[in-house]
Structures are given as C-alpha cells and as structure tokens.
Coordinates of C-alpha atoms in Angstrom, one line a residue:
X19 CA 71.7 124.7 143.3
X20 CA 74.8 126.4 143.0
X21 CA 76.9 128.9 141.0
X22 CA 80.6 130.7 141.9
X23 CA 81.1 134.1 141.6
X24 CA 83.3 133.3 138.3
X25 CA 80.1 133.0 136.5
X26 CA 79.6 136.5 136.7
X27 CA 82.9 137.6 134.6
X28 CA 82.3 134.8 131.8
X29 CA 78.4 134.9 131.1
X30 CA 77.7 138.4 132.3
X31 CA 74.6 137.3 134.2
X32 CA 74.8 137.6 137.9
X33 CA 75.0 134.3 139.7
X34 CA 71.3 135.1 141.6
X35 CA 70.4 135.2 137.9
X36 CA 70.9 132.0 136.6
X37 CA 69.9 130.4 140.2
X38 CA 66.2 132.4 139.7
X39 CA 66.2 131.6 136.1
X40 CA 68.1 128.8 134.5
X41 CA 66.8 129.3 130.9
X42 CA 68.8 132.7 131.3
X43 CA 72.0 131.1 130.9
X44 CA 70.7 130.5 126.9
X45 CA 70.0 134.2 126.4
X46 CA 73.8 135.0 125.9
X47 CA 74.8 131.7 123.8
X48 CA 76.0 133.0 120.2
X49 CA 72.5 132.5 118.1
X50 CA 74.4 130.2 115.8
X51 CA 75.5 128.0 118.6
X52 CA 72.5 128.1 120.7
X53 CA 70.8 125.1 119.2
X54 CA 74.2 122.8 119.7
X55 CA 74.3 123.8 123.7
X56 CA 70.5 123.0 124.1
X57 CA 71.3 120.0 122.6
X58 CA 74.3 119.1 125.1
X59 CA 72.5 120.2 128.0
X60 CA 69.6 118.0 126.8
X61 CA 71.8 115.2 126.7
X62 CA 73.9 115.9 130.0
X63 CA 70.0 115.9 131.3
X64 CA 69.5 112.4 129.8
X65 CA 72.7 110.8 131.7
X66 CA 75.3 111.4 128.9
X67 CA 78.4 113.5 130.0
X68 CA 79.5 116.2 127.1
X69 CA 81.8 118.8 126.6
X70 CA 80.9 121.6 124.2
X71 CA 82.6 124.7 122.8
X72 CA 80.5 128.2 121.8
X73 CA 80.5 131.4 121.4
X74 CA 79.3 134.1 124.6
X75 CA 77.7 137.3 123.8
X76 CA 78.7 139.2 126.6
X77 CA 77.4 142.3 128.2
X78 CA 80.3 144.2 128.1
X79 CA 80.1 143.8 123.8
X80 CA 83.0 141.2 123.4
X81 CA 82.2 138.0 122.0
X82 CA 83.6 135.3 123.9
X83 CA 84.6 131.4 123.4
X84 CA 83.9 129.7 126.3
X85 CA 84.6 125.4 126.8
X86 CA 82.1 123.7 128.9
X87 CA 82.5 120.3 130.9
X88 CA 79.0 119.0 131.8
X89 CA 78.6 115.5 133.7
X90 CA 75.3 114.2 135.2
X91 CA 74.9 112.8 139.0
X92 CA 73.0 109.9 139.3
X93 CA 71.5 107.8 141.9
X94 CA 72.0 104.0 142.3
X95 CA 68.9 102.9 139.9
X96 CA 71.2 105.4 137.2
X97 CA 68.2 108.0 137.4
X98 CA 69.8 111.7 136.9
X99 CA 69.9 114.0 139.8
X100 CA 71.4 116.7 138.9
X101 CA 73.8 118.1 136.8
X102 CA 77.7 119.6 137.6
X103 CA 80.3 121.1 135.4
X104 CA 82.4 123.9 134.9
X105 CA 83.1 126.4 131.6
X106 CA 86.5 128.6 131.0
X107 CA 87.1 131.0 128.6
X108 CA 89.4 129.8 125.8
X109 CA 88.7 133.4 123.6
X110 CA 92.6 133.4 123.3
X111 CA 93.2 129.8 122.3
X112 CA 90.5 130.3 119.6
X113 CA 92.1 133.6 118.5
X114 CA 95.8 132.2 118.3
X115 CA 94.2 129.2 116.1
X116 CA 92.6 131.5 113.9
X117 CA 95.2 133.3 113.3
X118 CA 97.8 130.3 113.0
X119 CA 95.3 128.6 110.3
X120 CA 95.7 132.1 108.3
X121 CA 98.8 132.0 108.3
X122 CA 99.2 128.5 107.5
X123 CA 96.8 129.0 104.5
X124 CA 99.1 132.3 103.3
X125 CA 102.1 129.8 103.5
X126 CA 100.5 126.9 101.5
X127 CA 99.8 129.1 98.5
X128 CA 103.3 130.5 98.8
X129 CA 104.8 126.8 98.8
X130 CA 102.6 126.4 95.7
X131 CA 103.3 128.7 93.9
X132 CA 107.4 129.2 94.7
X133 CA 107.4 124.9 94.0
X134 CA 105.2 125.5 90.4
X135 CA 107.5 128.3 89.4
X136 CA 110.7 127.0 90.4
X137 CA 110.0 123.0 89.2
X138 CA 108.9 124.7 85.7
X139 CA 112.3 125.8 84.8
X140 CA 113.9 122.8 86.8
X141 CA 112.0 120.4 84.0
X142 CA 113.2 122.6 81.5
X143 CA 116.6 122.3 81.7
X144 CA 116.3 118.8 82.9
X145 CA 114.3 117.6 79.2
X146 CA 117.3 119.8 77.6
X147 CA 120.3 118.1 79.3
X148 CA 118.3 114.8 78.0
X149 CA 119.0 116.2 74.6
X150 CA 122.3 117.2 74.9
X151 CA 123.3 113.7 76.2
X152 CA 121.6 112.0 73.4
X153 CA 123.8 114.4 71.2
X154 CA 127.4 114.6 73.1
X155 CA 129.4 113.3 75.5
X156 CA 130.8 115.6 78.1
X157 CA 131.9 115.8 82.2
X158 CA 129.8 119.1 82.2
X159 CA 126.8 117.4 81.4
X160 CA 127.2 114.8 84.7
X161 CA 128.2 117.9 86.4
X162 CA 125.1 119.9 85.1
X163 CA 123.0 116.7 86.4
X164 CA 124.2 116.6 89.4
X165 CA 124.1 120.2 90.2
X166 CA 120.0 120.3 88.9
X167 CA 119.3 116.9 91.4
X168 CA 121.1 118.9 94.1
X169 CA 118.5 121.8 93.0
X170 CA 115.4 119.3 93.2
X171 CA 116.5 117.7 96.9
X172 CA 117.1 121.5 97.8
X173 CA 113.7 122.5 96.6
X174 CA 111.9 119.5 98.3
X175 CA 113.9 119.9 101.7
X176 CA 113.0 123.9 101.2
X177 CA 109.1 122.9 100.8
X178 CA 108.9 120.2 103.6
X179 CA 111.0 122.4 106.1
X180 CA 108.0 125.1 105.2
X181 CA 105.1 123.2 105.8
X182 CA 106.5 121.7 108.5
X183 CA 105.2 124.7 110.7
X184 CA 105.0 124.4 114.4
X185 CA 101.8 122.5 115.1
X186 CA 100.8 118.7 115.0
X187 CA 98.0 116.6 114.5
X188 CA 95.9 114.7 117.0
X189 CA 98.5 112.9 119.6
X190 CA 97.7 109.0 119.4
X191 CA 99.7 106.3 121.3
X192 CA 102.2 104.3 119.4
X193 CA 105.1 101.8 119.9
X194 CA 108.5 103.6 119.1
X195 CA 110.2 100.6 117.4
X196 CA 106.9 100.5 115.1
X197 CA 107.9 104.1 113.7
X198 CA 111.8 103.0 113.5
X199 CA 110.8 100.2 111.7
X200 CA 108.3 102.2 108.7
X201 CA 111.2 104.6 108.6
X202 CA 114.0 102.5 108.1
X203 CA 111.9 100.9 105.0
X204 CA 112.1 104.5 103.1
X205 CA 116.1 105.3 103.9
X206 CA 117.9 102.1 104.4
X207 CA 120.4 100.8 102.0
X208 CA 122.1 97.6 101.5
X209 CA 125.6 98.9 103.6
X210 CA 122.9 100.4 106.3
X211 CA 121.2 97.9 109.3
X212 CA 119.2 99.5 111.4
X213 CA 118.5 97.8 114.8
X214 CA 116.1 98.6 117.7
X215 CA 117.9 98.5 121.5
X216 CA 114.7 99.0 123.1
X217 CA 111.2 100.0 122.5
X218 CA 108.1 101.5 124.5
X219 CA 104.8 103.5 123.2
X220 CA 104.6 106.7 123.1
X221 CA 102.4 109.4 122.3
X222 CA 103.1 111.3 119.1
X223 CA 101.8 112.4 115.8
X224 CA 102.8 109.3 114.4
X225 CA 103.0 110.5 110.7
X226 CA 105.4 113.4 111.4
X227 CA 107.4 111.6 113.8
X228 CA 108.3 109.1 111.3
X229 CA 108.9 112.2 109.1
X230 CA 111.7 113.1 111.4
X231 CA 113.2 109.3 112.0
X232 CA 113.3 109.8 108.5
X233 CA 115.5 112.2 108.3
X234 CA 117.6 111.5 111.6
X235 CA 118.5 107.9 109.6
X236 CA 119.2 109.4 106.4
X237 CA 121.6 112.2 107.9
X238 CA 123.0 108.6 109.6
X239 CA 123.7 107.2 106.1
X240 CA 124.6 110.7 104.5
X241 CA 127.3 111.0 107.3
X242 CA 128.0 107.6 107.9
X243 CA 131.4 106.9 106.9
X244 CA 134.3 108.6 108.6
X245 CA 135.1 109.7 105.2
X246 CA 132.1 111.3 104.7
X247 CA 133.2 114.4 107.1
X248 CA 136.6 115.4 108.2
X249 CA 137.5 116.3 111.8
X250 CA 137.3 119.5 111.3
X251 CA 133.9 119.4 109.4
X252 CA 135.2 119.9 106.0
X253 CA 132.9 117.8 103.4
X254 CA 134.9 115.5 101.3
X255 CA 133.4 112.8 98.9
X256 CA 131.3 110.1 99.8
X257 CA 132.6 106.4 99.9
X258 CA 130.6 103.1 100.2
X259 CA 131.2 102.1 104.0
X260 CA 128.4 100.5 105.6
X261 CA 126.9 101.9 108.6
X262 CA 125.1 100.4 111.6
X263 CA 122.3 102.5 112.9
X264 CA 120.5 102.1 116.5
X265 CA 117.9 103.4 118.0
X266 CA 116.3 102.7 121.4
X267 CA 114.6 104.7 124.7
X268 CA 116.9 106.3 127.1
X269 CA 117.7 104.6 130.7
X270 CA 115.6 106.8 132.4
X271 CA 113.0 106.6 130.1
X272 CA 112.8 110.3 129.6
X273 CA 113.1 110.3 125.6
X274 CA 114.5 108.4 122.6
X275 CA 118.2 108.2 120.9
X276 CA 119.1 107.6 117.4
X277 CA 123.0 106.8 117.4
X278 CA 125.1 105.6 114.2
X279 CA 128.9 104.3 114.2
X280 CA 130.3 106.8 111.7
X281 CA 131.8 109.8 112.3
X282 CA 131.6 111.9 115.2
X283 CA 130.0 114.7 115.7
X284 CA 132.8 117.4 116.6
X285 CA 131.7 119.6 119.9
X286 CA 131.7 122.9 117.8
X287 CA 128.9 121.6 115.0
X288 CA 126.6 120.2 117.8
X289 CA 124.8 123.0 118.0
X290 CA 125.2 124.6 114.6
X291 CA 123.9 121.6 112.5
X292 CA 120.4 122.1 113.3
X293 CA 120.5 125.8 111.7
X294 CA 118.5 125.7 108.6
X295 CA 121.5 125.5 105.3
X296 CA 124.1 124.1 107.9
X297 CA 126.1 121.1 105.7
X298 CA 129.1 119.2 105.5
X299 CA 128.6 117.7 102.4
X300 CA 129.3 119.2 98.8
X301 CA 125.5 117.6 97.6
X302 CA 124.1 118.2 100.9
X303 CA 120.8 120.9 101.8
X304 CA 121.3 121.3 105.3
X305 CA 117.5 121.0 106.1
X306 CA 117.1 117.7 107.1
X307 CA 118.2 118.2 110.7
X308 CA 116.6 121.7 110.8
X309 CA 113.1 119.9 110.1
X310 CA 113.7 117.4 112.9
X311 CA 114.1 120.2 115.3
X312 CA 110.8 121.9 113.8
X313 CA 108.9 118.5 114.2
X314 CA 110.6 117.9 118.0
X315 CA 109.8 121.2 118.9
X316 CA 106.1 121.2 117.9
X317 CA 105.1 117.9 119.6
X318 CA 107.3 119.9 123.0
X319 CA 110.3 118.4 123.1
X320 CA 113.9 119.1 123.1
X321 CA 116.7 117.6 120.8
X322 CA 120.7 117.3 121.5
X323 CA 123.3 116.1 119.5
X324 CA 126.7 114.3 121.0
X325 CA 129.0 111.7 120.2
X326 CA 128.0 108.5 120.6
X327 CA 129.4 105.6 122.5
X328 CA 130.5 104.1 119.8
X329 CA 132.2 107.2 118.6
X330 CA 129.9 107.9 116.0
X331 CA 126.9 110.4 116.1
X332 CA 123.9 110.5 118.6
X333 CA 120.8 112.1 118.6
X334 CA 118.8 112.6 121.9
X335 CA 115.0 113.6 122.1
X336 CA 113.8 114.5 125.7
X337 CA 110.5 115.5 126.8
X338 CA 108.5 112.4 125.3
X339 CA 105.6 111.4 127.3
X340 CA 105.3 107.0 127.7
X341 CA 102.0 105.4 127.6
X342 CA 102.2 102.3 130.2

C-alpha cells in the first residue's frame, strides 16, 4: 500500500518495485537468512508483532545488515489487515561488534596466557618460602611474603582491570540497596558498617555493578582511617580504626554516592586516583578505582570524587537511569 522513497537506498529495489511485486523484497535477503525473514513476515501475517535482523545483498555489491520492526493492524474481531513497519541499516553497529568481539577474544588469550605464565613462577617461589620457613626464622621471609601477596592482588587487579573492557551485559532493572547489600557481604570487616541512606532501582548490569561497589567499599576500608593516608597523600601504615560506610541516591535523583568517614580526599588526588597504578598505600595496586571508572563508563555514566560531608571520601556516579 505504501513505501517511502528510503526504501530505495537500503534494499536497492525501487519503491514501484516492491508495490508491483511484494515477493521482490525476498530476492535481496542474504540466502542464509532468507528462511528466518519468511518466517517473521509469516508470523507478523498471523497477528504476532516481530523484529528481525539480516543481511541485504545490495545492488551496488555491499552486503548490508538491516533491523526490521514489523507489527500487524487489526480490526476489532483481531483479524489482520495489514501489515506496517519500518527497517534501518545497522551495517556499522554490526561491523563495530565484530570487531569489538575480536578484539575481546585477542585479549582473553592474552589474559590467559600473561595470568598462566606469571602465577607459574608466583607458586614457585610461594611452595619455596614455605620451605624456607619450615627451616629458619627470618624478617625477610615476612617481607618476601608480603611482597609475593602484593604480586598476586597486583596480578588479579591487572587481569580484572583487562577484562573489564568497555562493554556490558544485558541492562535489567534492580534495587540499588540490593547491590550495596551483596557487596558489602564480600569486603566488610568487623571495624566496617555499611549503611544504606536511601534506595531506588535502577537499570544496570547487575553483576558488574556490584563488581565496582566492590571495589568503591574496599578502597573505603583500605583508606579508611585517617592514618591510612597523610594530608599530603603520602602512604603510611595501616591501623585498625573502624570505618562507617554509606551509600544512598543523590537528592535529585540523578545518580548514586558511596561516602566513608575516614580521610579526605585532598583536591589535587581527585582526579589522579582513578589513573590506572595511582596509590597511597605501600601494599596498594592502584586499580581498584581505575576499574570502577571502566565499569561507570561502559554502562554511560560519569564518576567524581570529593570530600564528603562528613569529612571523609565521596564517590558520586551521575548519569544513572531510575525505573519508577
């Protein structure tokens, strides 16, 4: 009944075409994919709406992925009249996730085999400092310990900070004090209460936003205690001071805050402790808060550090969409 001019450019078949000879519109459909559209136009056809994505041979020799919306018009008995819908070409969207899942697939077998190589020698010299205890005492082999469980975190913070990546999975709709709370479980100590202020849903990848509540309440309890970092940044040792962590959703509802009551943040490390290596602390990685920014970023979203009003540390994330 009718057909816009735009037809023209995707399908390569005039509009007059199609209007003369609807079966035309198959002639073009990738051979592979041809038997899936026939079956979504029969099913638009039988009342169903459907939304389908194939390949376009097009005249001009390019191959083409096109995304079409089909929905049927009925009458009031619910007898199909006719069908409307629209298709775009989505060849580029294809094309950059083709490429991204390349490249994701070259870094997974890099992560592999840079964590097998690496954890080999790690276990090494871990099974020989066992030995050497068993045989001595010494203050070089705590040292040695401690410097080879500073190697492990780095190496696991190094690996999670690469797969990380910039995409996400499948947004879903969740209630933000839910993903406080299953984080909380995996960092919090006895000297650490974490409270929720206030709560709403929000729509996430659940799993990698807890990933980076994760780390936002860890680098809370890392940093915790005013002892832990000195006004000018300096690391010093840790201490056992407890720490009180909240989180909550911002006034105006345009994100979510994570704020702790230990030590500030000073104005001229706001900015620089998200850079991937970036520590205060002697045993620390400096990739925690670098793979927070990583999983903000992917889902869209911005992140700000400041001092808090409590004096302590805050953590702002802006951009968040709310489910009502």
């Amino acid at each position: 009944m009718f057909v816009n001019a735009a037809y023209e450019d995707v399908f390569g078949q005039s509009p007059e075409t199609i209007r003369t000879d609807p079966s035309a519109f198959l002639d073009v459909v990738h051979d592979d994919d041809r038997d899936r559209v026939t079956l979504a136009m029969e099913r638009a056809s039988a009342g169903t709406a459907q939304q389908v994505e194939f390949r376009v041979d097009h005249a001009s020799g390019m191959q083409l992925w096109v995304e079409s919306h089909c929905k049927p018009v009925t009458d009031d008995d619910g007898t199909v009249q006719r069908v409307v819908g629209f298709t775009r070409d989505i060849t580029e969207r294809k094309t950059r996730e083709r490429d991204l899942a390349r490249k994701n697939e070259t870094l997974d077998q890099f992560t592999s085999t840079v964590a097998h190589d690496l954890r080999n020698p790690l276990n090494v010299a871990d099974g020989h400092l066992d030995i050497a205890r068993r045989e001595c005492e010494s203050p070089h082999l705590e040292t040695t310990a401690r410097s080879l469980a500073q190697m492990n975190d780095l190496l696991e913070d190094l690996l999670t900070l690469a797969r990380t990546g910039e995409t996400i999975d499948e947004l879903t709709a969740v209630d933000f004090a839910d993903v406080v709370d299953a984080s909380s479980s995996n960092v919090a100590t006895m000297r650490t209460t974490v409270a929720v202020a206030g709560s709403a849903r929000i729509r996430c990848d659940p799993s990698r936003l807890k990933e980076a509540m994760e780390n936002l309440l860890r680098n809370a309890v890392e940093h915790g205690s005013a002892g832990n970092r000195s006004e000018t940044g300096d690391a010093v040792e840790h201490n056992e001071a407890s720490v009180r962590i909240t989180a909550g959703v911002l006034p105006d509802r345009t994100g979510v805050y994570v704020e702790d009551d230990g030590a500030r943040i000073p104005a001229a490390e706001q900015d620089r402790i998200f850079e991937s290596g970036y520590t205060t602390l002697k045993a620390g990685t400096g990739f925690g808060l670098s793979i927070v920014e990583e999983i903000v970023e992917a889902h869209g979203w911005s992140i700000r550090a400041r001092t808090g009003e409590s004096g302590g540390a805050r953590f702002e994330i802006t951009g968040v969409e709310f489910v009502d």
